[in-house]
Every structure is written in C-alpha cells, then in structure tokens.
Coordinates of C-alpha atoms in Angstrom, one line a residue:
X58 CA -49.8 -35.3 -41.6
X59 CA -53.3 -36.3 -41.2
X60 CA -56.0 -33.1 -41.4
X61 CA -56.1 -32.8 -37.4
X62 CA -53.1 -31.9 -37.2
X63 CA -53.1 -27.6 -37.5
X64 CA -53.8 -24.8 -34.9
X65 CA -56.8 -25.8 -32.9
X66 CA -58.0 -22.1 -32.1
X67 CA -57.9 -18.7 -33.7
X68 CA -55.4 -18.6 -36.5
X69 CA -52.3 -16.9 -35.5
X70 CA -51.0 -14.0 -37.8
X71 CA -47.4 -14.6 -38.1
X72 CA -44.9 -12.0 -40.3
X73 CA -41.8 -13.6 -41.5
X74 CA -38.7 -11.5 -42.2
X75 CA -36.5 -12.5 -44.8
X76 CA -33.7 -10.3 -44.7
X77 CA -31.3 -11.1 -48.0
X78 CA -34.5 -11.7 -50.1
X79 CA -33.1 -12.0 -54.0
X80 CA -30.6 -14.2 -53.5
X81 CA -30.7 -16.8 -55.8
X82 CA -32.2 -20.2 -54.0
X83 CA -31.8 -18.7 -50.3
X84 CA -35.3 -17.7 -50.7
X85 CA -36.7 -21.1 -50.5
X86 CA -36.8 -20.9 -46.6
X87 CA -39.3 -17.7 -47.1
X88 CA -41.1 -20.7 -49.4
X89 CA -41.4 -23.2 -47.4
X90 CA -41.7 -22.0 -43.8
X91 CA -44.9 -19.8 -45.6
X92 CA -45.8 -23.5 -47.0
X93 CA -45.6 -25.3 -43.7
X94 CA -47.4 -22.5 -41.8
X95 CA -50.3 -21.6 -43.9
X96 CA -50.8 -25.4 -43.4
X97 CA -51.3 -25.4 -40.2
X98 CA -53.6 -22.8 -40.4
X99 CA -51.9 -19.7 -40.1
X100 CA -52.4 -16.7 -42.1
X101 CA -48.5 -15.3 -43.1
X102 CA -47.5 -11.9 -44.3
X103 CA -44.0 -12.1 -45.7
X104 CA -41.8 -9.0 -45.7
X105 CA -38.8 -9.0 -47.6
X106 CA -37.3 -7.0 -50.8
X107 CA -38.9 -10.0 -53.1
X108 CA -41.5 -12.6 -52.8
X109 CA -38.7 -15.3 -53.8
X110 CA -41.3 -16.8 -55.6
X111 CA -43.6 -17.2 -52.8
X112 CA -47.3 -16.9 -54.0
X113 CA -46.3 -18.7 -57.1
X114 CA -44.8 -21.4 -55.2
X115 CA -47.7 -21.6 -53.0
X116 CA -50.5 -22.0 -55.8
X117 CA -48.9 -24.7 -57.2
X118 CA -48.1 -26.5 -54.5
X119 CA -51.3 -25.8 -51.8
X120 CA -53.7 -23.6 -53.6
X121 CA -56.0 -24.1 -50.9
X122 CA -53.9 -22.7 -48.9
X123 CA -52.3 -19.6 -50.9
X124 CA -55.3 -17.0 -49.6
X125 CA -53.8 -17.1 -46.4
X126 CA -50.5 -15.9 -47.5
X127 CA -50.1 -12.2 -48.3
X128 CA -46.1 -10.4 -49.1
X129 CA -45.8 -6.7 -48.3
X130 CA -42.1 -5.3 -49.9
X131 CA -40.3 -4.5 -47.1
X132 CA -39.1 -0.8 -48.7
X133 CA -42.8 -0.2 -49.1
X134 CA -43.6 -1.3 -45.5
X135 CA -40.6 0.3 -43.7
X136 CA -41.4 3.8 -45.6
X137 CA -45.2 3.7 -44.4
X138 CA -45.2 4.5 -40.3
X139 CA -43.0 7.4 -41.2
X140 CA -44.0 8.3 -44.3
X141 CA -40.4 9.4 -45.0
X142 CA -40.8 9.5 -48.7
X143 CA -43.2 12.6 -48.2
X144 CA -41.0 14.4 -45.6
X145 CA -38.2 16.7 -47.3
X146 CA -34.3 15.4 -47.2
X147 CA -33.7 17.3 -43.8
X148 CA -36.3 16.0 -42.0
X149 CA -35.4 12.1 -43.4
X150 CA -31.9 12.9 -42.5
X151 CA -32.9 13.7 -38.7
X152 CA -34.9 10.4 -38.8
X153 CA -32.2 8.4 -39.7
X154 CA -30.3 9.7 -36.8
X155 CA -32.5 9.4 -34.1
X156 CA -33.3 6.1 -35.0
X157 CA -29.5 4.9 -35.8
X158 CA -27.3 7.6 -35.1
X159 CA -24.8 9.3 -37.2
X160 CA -23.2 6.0 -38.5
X161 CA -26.6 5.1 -40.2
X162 CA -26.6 8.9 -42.0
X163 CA -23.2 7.9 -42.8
X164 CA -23.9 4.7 -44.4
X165 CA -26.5 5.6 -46.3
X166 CA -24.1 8.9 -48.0
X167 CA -22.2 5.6 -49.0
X168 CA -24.6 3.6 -50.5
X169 CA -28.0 5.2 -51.5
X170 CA -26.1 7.1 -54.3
X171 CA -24.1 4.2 -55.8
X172 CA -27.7 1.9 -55.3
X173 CA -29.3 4.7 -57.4
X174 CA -26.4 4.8 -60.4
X175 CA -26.5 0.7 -60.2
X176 CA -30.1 0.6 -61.2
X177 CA -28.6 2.6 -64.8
X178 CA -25.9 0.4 -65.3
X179 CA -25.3 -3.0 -66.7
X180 CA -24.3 -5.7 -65.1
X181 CA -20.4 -5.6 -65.1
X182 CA -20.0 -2.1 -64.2
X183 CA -22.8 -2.8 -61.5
X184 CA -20.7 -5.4 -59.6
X185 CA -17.6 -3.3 -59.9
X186 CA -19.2 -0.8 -58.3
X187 CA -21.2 -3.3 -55.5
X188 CA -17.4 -4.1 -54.6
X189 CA -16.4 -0.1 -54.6
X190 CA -19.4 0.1 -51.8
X191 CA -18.8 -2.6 -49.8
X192 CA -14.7 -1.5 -49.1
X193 CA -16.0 2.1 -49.0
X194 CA -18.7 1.1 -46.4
X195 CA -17.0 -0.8 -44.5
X196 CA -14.2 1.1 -44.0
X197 CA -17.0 3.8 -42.9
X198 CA -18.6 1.7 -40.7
X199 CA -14.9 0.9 -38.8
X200 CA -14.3 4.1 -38.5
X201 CA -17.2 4.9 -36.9
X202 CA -17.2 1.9 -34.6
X203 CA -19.8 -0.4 -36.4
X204 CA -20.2 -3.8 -37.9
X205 CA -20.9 -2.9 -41.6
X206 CA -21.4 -6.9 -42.2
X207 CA -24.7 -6.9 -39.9
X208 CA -28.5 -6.1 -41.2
X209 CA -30.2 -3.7 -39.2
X210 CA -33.3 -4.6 -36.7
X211 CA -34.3 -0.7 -36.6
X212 CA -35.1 -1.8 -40.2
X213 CA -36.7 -4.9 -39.3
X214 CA -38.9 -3.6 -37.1
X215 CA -40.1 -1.1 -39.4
X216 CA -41.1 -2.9 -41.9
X217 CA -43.1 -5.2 -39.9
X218 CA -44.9 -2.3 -38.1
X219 CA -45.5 -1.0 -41.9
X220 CA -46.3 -4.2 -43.1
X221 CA -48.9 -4.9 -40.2
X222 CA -50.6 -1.3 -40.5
X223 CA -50.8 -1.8 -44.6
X224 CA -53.1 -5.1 -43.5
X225 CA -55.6 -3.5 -41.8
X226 CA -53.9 -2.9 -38.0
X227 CA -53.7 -6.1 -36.5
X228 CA -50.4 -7.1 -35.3
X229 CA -48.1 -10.1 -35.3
X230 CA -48.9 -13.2 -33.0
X231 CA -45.5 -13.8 -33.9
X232 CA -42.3 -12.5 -36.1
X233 CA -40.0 -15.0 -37.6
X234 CA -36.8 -13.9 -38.5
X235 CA -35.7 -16.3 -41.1
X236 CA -31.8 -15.4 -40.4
X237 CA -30.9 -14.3 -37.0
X238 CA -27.3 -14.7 -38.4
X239 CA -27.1 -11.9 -40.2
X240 CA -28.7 -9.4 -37.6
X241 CA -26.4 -6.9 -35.7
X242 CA -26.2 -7.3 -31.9
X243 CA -25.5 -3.3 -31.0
X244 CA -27.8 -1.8 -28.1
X245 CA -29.8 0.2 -30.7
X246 CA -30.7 -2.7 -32.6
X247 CA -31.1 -4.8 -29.7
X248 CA -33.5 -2.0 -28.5
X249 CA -35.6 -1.6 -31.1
X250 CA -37.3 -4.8 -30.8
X251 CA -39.2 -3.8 -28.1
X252 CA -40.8 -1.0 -30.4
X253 CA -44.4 -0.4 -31.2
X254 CA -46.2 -3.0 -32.9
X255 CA -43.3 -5.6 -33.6
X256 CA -44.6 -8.6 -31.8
X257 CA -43.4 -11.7 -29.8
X258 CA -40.3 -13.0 -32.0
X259 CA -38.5 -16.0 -32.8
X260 CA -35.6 -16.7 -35.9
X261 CA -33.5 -18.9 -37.7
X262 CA -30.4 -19.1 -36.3
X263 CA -28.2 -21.2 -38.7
X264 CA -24.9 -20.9 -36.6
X265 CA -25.3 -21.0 -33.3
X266 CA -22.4 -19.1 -31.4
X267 CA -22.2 -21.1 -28.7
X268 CA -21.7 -24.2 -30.9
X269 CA -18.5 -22.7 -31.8
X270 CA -17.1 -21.3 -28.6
X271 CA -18.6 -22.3 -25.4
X272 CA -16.5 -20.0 -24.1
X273 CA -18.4 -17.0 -25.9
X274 CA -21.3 -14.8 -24.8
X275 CA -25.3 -15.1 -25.9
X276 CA -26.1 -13.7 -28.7
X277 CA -27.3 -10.6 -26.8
X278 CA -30.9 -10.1 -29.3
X279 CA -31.6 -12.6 -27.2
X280 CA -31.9 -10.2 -24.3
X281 CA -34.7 -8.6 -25.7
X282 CA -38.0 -9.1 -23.8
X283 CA -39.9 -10.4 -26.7
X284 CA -38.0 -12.6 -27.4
X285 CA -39.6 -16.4 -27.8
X286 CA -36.7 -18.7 -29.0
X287 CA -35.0 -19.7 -31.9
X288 CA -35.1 -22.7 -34.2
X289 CA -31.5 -24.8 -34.9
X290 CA -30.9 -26.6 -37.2
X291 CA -27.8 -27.9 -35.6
X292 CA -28.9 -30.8 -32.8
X293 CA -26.1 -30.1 -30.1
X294 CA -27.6 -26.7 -29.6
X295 CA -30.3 -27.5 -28.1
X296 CA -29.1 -28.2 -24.5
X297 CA -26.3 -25.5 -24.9
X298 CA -29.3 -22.9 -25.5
X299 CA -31.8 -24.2 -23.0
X300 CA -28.8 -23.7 -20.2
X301 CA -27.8 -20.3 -21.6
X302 CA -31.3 -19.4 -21.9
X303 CA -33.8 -21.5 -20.1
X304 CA -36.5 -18.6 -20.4
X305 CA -36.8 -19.1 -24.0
X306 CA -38.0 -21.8 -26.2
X307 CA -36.1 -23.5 -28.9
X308 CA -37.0 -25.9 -31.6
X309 CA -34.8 -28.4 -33.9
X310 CA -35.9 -28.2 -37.4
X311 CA -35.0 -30.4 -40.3
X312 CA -33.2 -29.0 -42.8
X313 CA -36.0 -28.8 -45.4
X314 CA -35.2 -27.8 -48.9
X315 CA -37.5 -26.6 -52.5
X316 CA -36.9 -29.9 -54.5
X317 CA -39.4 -28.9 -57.5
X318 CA -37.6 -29.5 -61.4
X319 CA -38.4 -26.8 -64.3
X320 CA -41.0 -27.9 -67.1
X321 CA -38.4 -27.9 -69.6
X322 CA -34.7 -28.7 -68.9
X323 CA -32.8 -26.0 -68.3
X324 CA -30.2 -24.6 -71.3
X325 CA -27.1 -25.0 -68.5
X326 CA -28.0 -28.9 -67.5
X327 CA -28.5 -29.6 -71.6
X328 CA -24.9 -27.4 -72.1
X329 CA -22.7 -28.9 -69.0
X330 CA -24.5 -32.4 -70.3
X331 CA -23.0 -32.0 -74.0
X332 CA -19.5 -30.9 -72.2
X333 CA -19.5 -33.9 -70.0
X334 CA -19.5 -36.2 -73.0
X335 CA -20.4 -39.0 -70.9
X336 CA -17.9 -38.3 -68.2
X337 CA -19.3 -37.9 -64.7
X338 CA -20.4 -35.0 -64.0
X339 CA -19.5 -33.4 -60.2
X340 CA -21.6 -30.3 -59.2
X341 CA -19.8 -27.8 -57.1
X342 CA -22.8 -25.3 -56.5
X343 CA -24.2 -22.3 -54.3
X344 CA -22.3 -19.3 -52.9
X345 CA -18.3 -19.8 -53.7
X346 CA -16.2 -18.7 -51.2
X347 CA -13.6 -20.4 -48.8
X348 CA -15.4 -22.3 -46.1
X349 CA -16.7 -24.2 -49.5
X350 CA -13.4 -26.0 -49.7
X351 CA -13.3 -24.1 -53.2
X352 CA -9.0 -24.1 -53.4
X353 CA -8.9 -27.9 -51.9
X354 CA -11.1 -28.9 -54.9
X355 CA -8.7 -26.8 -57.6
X356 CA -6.3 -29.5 -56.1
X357 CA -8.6 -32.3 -56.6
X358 CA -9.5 -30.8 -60.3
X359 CA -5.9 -30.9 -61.3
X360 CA -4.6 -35.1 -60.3
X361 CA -8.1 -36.4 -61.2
X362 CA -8.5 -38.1 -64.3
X363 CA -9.7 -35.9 -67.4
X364 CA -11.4 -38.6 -69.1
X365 CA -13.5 -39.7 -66.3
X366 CA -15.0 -36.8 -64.6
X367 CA -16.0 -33.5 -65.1
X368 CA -16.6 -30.5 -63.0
X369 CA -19.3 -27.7 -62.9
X370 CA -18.7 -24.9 -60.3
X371 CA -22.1 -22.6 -60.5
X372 CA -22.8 -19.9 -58.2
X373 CA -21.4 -16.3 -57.5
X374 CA -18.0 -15.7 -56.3
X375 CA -17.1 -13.8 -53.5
X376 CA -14.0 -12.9 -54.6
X377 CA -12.7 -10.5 -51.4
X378 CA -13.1 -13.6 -49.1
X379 CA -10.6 -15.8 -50.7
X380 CA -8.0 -13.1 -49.4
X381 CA -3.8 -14.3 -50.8
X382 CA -6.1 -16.8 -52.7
X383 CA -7.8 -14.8 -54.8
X384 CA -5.3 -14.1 -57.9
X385 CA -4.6 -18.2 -58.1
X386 CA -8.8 -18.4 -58.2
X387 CA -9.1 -15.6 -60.2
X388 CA -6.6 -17.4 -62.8
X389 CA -8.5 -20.9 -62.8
X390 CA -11.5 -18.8 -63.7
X391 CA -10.2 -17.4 -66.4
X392 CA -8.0 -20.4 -67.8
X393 CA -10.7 -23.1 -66.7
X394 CA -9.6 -26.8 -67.9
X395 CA -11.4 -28.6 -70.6
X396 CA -13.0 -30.8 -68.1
X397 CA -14.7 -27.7 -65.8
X398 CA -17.1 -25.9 -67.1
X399 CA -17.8 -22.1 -64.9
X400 CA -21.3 -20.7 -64.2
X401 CA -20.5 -17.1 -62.0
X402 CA -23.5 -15.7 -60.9
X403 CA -26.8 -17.2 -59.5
X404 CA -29.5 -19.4 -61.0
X405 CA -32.3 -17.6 -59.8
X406 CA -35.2 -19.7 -60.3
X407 CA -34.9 -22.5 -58.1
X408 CA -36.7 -25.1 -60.6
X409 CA -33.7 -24.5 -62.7
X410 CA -31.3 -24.7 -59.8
X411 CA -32.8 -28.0 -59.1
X412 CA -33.1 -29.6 -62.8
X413 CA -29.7 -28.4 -63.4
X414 CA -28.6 -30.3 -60.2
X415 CA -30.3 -33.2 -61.0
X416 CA -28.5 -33.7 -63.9
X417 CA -25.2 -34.5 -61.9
X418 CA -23.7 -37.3 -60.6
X419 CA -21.8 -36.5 -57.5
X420 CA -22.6 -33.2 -55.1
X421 CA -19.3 -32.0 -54.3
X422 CA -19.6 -30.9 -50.4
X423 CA -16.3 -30.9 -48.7
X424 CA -16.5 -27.8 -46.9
X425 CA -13.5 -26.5 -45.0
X426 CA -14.2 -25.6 -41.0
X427 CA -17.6 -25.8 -41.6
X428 CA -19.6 -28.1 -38.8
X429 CA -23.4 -27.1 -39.0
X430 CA -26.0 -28.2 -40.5
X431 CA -26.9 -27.4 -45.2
X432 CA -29.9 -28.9 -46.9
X433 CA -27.3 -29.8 -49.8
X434 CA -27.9 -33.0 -48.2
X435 CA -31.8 -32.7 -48.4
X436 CA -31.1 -31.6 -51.8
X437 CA -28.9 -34.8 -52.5
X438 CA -31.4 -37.1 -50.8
X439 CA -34.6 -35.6 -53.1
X440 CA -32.9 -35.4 -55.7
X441 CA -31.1 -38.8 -55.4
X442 CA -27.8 -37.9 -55.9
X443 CA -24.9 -39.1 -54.0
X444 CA -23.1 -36.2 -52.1
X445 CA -19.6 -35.7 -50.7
X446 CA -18.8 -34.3 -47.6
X447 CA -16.3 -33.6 -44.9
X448 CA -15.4 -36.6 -42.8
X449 CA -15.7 -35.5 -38.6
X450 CA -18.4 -32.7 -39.1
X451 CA -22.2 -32.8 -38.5
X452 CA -22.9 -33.2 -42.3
X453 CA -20.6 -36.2 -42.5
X454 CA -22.7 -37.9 -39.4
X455 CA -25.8 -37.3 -41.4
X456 CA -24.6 -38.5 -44.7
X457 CA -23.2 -42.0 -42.9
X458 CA -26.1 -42.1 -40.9
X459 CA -28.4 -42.7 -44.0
X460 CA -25.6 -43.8 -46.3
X461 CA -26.6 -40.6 -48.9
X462 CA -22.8 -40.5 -50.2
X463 CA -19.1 -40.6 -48.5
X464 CA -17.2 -38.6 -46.5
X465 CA -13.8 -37.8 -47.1
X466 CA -10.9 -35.8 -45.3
X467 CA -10.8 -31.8 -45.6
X468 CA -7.9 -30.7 -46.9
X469 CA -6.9 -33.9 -48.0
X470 CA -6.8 -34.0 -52.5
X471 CA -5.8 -37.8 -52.6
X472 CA -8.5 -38.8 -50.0
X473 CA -11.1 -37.3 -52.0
X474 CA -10.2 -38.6 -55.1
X475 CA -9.9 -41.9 -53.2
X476 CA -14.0 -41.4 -51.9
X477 CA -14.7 -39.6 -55.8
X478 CA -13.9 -43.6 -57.5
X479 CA -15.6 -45.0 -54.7
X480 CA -19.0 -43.1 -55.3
X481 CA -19.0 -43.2 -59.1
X482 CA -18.8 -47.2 -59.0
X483 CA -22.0 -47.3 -56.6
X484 CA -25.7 -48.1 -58.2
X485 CA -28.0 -45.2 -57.4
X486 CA -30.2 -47.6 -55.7
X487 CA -28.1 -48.5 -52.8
X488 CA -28.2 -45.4 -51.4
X489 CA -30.8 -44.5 -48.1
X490 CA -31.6 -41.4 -49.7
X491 CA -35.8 -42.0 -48.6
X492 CA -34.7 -42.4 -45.2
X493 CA -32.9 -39.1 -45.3
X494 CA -35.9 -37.3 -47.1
X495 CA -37.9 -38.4 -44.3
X496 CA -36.3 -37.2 -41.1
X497 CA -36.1 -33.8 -43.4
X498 CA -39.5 -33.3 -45.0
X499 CA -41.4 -30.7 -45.1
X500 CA -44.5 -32.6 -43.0
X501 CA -41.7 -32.9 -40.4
X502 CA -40.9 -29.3 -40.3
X503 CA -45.0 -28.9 -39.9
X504 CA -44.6 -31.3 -36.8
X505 CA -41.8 -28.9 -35.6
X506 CA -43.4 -25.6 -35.9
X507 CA -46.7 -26.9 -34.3
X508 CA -45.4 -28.0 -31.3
X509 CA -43.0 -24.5 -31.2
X510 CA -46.0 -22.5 -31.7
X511 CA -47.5 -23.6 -28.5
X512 CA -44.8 -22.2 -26.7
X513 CA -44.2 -19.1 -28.9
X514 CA -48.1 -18.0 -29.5
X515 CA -49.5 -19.0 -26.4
X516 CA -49.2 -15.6 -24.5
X517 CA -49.2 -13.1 -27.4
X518 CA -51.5 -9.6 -27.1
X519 CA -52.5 -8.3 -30.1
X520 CA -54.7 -5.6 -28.5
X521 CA -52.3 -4.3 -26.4
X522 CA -50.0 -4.2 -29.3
X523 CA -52.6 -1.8 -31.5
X524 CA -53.1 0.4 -28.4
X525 CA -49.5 0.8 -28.1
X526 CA -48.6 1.4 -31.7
X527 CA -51.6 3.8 -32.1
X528 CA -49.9 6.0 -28.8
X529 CA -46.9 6.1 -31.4
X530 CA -48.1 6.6 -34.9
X531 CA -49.6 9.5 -36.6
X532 CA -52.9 9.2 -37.0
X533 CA -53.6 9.2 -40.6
X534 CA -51.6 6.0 -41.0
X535 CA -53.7 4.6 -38.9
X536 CA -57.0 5.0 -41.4

C-alpha cells in the first residue's frame, strides 16, 4: 500500500472490543485489525480481558506505529464510570439489577464465587469446576428465561465508556466489535448501546444468520441507532445484508491471519517431529468440537495406513458438545494410537502455534455443516502447507480456486483417505498458495477498512458524545 493511502483528515479514535480475549490464537484479530488501523492512521484503544499480545505484536511488526495503540483491561474500564469496587455489596447488587435485571444478580451468585476459588486452584480441579459453572449457569439462566451462551453488551458498553474516560474524555469515532457472534440479542442489551459515551459501532460478524436461514430474522443489534454496519467475511452476505438493511454499511474482509514463527522451534513441533519418524505428519488444530469433523477423522485415523501418516490433534476439547459422542472421544483420548499424538489445551503464543503448524504436512480441515469463511486457509497459504477441506462449502471454493489443497466429501472416511494420498504425492511448489496470500493479506484488509471508514466515521460527534456522558457520570470521574 503506497504511503498515501491512510485517513486524509483528523485521526479517528477507534476502541475495539474483543470479547473472548485469552483464548489461545483468537486474539490475533485484536492484532491485526489494531495493525491495519494504526496504519492508516488511527489511534486504537483496545479493551478486552488481555492485550493478546497486542503492543508486543505491534513493536515488532510497525514500531512507528505502536504509540498510537493504547489497551485498557476491560474489568478495569467497566469498574471505573461506576466505581463499583468502592460502593459496598448492596449497593453493587442494586447496580447489577438495574442495569440487567435479576438474572444478571443471579448469574453472577453462580459464577463470581467459583471465578474466585479457580484463581487457588490448579489446573485440573479448575476445569472441573469451569464445567460445574457452565451446567450450573446455564441451567440458571433457562430458568430464568436467558441465553447463558451470549456475552453481554451492558458490559460492552461499560467498558468502553470506562476505557474512553481513563484516556482523557474523548470518545469513540467508532467501536468495533471484533465478534458480534457471541453478543446477546435481548432488549436490554440491545438498549444499552444507545448509552452514554459508546459511539457509532460496527463488528465482526463471522456467521451471518441470514446466510443460514433466509427465512430467519435480523440480527436485531442491528436495530440499534448507532449502528454503522458490519464486516463479513463470508461474500454471499453482502447483498442478503444490504436488502435486510440498506441503512447500514457493510464491508467484505479477507480472512487475514498472524503468520509470524517463534525464534526457536517450539518443544511440541521438535516432539510430534521425533514421533512422526518420517511419516507425514497431518495437523488437526484449534478448538475441538463437532462442526470440526473431529468423529469423521477418528474414522479416517483408524483404515489409514500406520506407516505412512501420522496425526496431531492440538487444541482444547469441548467435551459437552460432542453430546452421545463424547464417551467414544473421550476413549480415543485416553487410548490414542501409536500414530496420533494428543495436545489438549491451547498453544497460547501464536509464534508457537504457527512454528508448530509449519512443521506439518497436511492441514486437516473437513469440517462438518460448516459453510463460512476460516483463515485456516490463510494460515495454509502463508505457511505453505497444503490443506483439506470439505468439498461443496465456501472453504472448498476458495481452496480450488487457488489450488491451496483438495477437497474431499464430509462424512465420507474412504474419500478422504482417497484426497489424503493424493495431497502427500504433490511437490509443495505446485500449489497457488501466493495467489491465496494475496487476495487475504493484511494490506488488503487496510484497503477494506479504509474505504469502510468513510462510511462508518464520516458523521460521528464526539462533542456531543462528552456532553452527553458528562449529564450521566459523576463528576469526579470526569477529572
């Protein structure tokens, strides 16, 4: 991108919201969209639980750049327009309720103790216990008529308000939720985005409903009055969302991904390396749960060939999801073949996630149902390994598109074995994984997000933001 091409006037202040900050290499989104914005000239506050690496990120990668980056914790920033840690437990208490009703008192009798005793305990107790809550909660939560599984934009909004005031008093230009997904669609929620100091918004929205069921209703955050848009990642959505919606604004994104390697290789790629024994190695990697095609590939496991490839399944299991499947999962983990070697649990640095990746030789992709967009692919491109997907689905278009791997049938153990031999007998240098790693590079995201931010920036207020969130706050945060 040649130097002309940033924000032509004053810099816009833009807060982005990572919502399930800690989560192994999810955070690279708070990375890079901080990257690709501070780029273009904006300063960016992120707000989230963790940095993810942020700053750190950013002085390697565009020290020029990093001063115009700032993260604010999001417990710190949600805690300081109410200073609730200096009001007594009654008083905290009637907060919560008038700001989410009884079911957020009763959520947090649920988990603030067992959050407390986790901190104590070590790590297998702690994820017995994480299980404990998250039955206990959301059987709570149905009785009480809400959706346990979505994050909170009372919360949100909080923060950013906190976040903003920490920073001197000058609000958002813009808010960028970097996972609408996970946010709760009640009226409360919905409502609270028109609070004090919050901004014009826009966010990720990885999943489009609409995509799935044309039949089915806006998401109704949408309905809130400042909202902007929303970025896809998925192409279709576009005109879907532009009907549904035509007063917003929507952008399509690449699907960028963190490609930077560790300094020294990583003890898990030397270890599943010295397993392999010269076997190829397939990576199964990231979250486990169903919609991976996790119980397809135990079938695939079991009629490949021993001697000629090897597995590595890395990433946390989320056991509950797998439902009657569990037990026969749960028994593969513990009574693993000699050719699979098991990583539970996250690699949290996403240097190591990507040297360890890099010392594969085929991404193992075929998800089950799953017809949206995953920077595996970008990972697979930069990293130039050949990747297998689902044959009929978005990723499979992509991956023929720039011939990056195969595709084979879901569901189907013989037809991926079938598209396994064919990959492992290809030259690394016949695949288009450039062309991929262009359409999905990180100057194209820059591209993206400058054109959106015409749209999105254009008729922000901050001063009519201050005046309104000075009518609302107590003074002394305010100083």
């Amino acid at each position: 991108m040649s130097e002309d091409r940033t924000i032509p006037s004053s810099p816009p202040r833009i807060v982005l919201v990572n919502p399930i900050s800690g989560r192994g290499h999810l955070d690279a989104y708070a990375r890079l969209y901080s990257r690709a914005l501070v780029e273009l000239g904006a300063t960016v506050t992120l707000v989230a639980a963790t940095d993810g690496g942020t700053r750190n990120y950013l002085a390697r990668n565009c020290p020029q750049h990093a001063a115009n980056f700032s993260f604010v914790p999001s417990e710190t920033a949600e805690a300081l327009p109410h200073a609730r840690r200096l009001l007594p437990a009654h008083k905290r208490a009637l907060m919560v309720v008038r700001e989410e009703g009884v079911a957020g008192l009763a959520r947090r009798a649920v988990t603030v103790p067992v959050r407390l005793t986790m901190r104590v305990l070590t790590k297998p107790v702690e994820a017995i216990l994480r299980r404990c809550r998250n039955r206990v909660g959301s059987a709570a939560s149905r009785l009480l008529g809400v959706d346990a599984n979505r994050l909170s934009f009372v919360s949100v909004v909080g923060s950013v308000r906190g976040a903003c005031l920490s920073e001197g008093g000058r609000f958002p230009d813009l808010v960028v939720v970097l996972y609408l997904d996970l946010m709760s669609e009640r009226p409360r929620e919905v409502k609270a985005l028109e609070g004090a100091g919050f901004g014009p918004w826009v966010g990720i929205l990885f999943h489009p409903r609409l995509m799935a069921d044309r039949t089915a209703k806006l998401e109704k955050y949408f309905q809130s009055q400042r909202a902007r848009g929303a970025i896809f990642l998925v192409p279709d959505a576009m005109p879907v969302y532009a009907s549904a919606a035509p007063t917003l604004s929507f952008a399509l994104a690449p699907d960028v991904a963190d490609l930077e390697l560790a300094a020294n290789k990583p003890r898990l790629a030397i270890e599943i390396r010295r397993r392999a024994a010269g076997r190829s190695v397939v990576f199964i990697i990231g979250s486990i749960a169903p919609h991976k095609g996790i119980m397809t590939a135990l079938d695939v496991i079991a009629r490949v060939d021993p001697k000629r490839y090897f597995f590595a399944i890395i990433g946390e299991v989320h056991w509950e999801s797998f439902g009657a499947d569990e037990a026969a999962l749960r028994e593969f983990y513990n009574c693993a073949p000699e050719n699979v070697f098991i990583h539970e649990g996250y690699v949290e640095d996403e240097r190591d996630y990507n040297s360890t990746l890099s010392e594969c030789d085929i991404l193992y992709s075929v998800y089950r149902g799953f017809n949206s967009s995953s920077n595996a692919l970008t990972k697979s491109a930069g990293l130039h390994i050949p990747i297998l997907v689902s044959a009929g689905t978005l990723m499979g278009e992509r991956v023929i598109a720039c011939d990056i791997g195969a595709i084979a049938p879901e569901g189907d153990p013989a037809g991926i074995e079938s598209s396994l031999d064919k990959l492992v007998g290809r030259a690394k240098d016949s695949f288009g994984f450039d062309i991929y790693l262009q359409q999905h590079s990180l100057e194209r995201l820059k591209l993206v997000l400058l054109d959106a931010l015409n749209e999105w920036v254009g008729s922000a207020q901050h001063s009519s933001l201050i005046e309104e969130c000075a009518d609302q706050l107590p003074p002394t945060v305010l100083r």
